Short mmCIF file of C-alpha atoms in Angstrom, two decimals:
data_model
loop_
_atom_site.label_atom_id
_atom_site.label_comp_id
_atom_site.label_asym_id
_atom_site.label_seq_id
_atom_site.Cartn_x
_atom_site.Cartn_y
_atom_site.Cartn_z
CA MET A 1 -22.24 -12.97 38.16
CA LYS A 2 -21.30 -9.71 36.59
CA ALA A 3 -18.02 -7.93 36.15
CA THR A 4 -17.19 -4.23 36.08
CA VAL A 5 -14.01 -2.31 35.28
CA ASP A 6 -13.09 1.02 36.84
CA ARG A 7 -11.85 2.68 33.67
CA ASP A 8 -10.18 5.48 35.64
CA ALA A 9 -8.12 2.97 37.63
CA CYS A 10 -7.24 0.60 34.74
CA VAL A 11 -3.62 0.89 33.55
CA GLY A 12 -4.15 -1.32 30.54
CA CYS A 13 -1.76 -4.09 31.45
CA GLY A 14 -3.95 -6.64 29.66
CA LEU A 15 -3.79 -9.29 32.36
CA CYS A 16 -7.58 -9.63 32.59
CA GLU A 17 -7.90 -10.28 28.93
CA SER A 18 -5.12 -12.86 28.96
CA VAL A 19 -6.61 -14.62 31.98
CA CYS A 20 -10.30 -14.49 30.91
CA PRO A 21 -10.74 -13.52 27.25
CA ASN A 22 -14.41 -14.46 27.09
CA VAL A 23 -15.19 -11.74 29.70
CA PHE A 24 -12.61 -8.97 29.17
CA GLU A 25 -10.91 -7.34 26.25
CA MET A 26 -8.85 -4.23 25.73
CA ASP A 27 -10.56 -1.40 23.83
CA SER A 28 -8.97 0.91 21.29
CA ASP A 29 -7.57 3.06 24.16
CA SER A 30 -5.94 -0.02 25.75
CA ILE A 31 -8.37 0.06 28.71
CA ALA A 32 -10.11 -3.12 29.80
CA GLU A 33 -13.79 -3.50 29.10
CA VAL A 34 -16.26 -6.18 30.00
CA ILE A 35 -17.65 -8.02 26.99
CA ALA A 36 -20.02 -10.36 28.78
CA ASP A 37 -23.19 -8.84 30.25
CA VAL A 38 -23.49 -11.91 32.55
CA ILE A 39 -20.39 -14.03 33.19
CA PRO A 40 -21.07 -17.55 31.89
CA PRO A 41 -20.68 -20.16 34.62
CA GLU A 42 -17.74 -21.70 32.93
CA ASN A 43 -15.87 -18.36 33.03
CA GLU A 44 -16.64 -17.40 36.68
CA ASP A 45 -13.32 -18.80 38.00
CA CYS A 46 -11.15 -16.96 35.54
CA ALA A 47 -13.12 -13.70 36.05
CA ILE A 48 -12.49 -13.96 39.78
CA GLU A 49 -8.82 -14.69 39.03
CA ALA A 50 -8.66 -11.54 36.89
CA GLN A 51 -10.23 -9.55 39.72
CA ASP A 52 -7.74 -10.95 42.26
CA ASP A 53 -4.70 -10.49 40.04
CA CYS A 54 -5.47 -7.01 38.66
CA PRO A 55 -2.49 -4.96 39.79
CA VAL A 56 -4.61 -1.86 40.47
CA SER A 57 -7.81 -3.52 41.71
CA ALA A 58 -9.87 -2.09 38.77
CA ILE A 59 -12.09 -5.12 38.37
CA THR A 60 -15.05 -6.06 40.52
CA VAL A 61 -16.88 -9.37 40.13
CA ASN A 62 -20.06 -10.01 42.05
#
């Protein structure tokens, strides 16, 4: 699985980083970025949770 973040849509709330810190982090502009090229199997559930809970639907996991 891989994750992407629509940087134009991200509002920098930090939810994804708090839910799944091994996959997402906030950059110096407070915009989410993906830090895992491939989501480790043990982090797939939290990455999907971050996608589902993102208030602006900026995250895609597939």
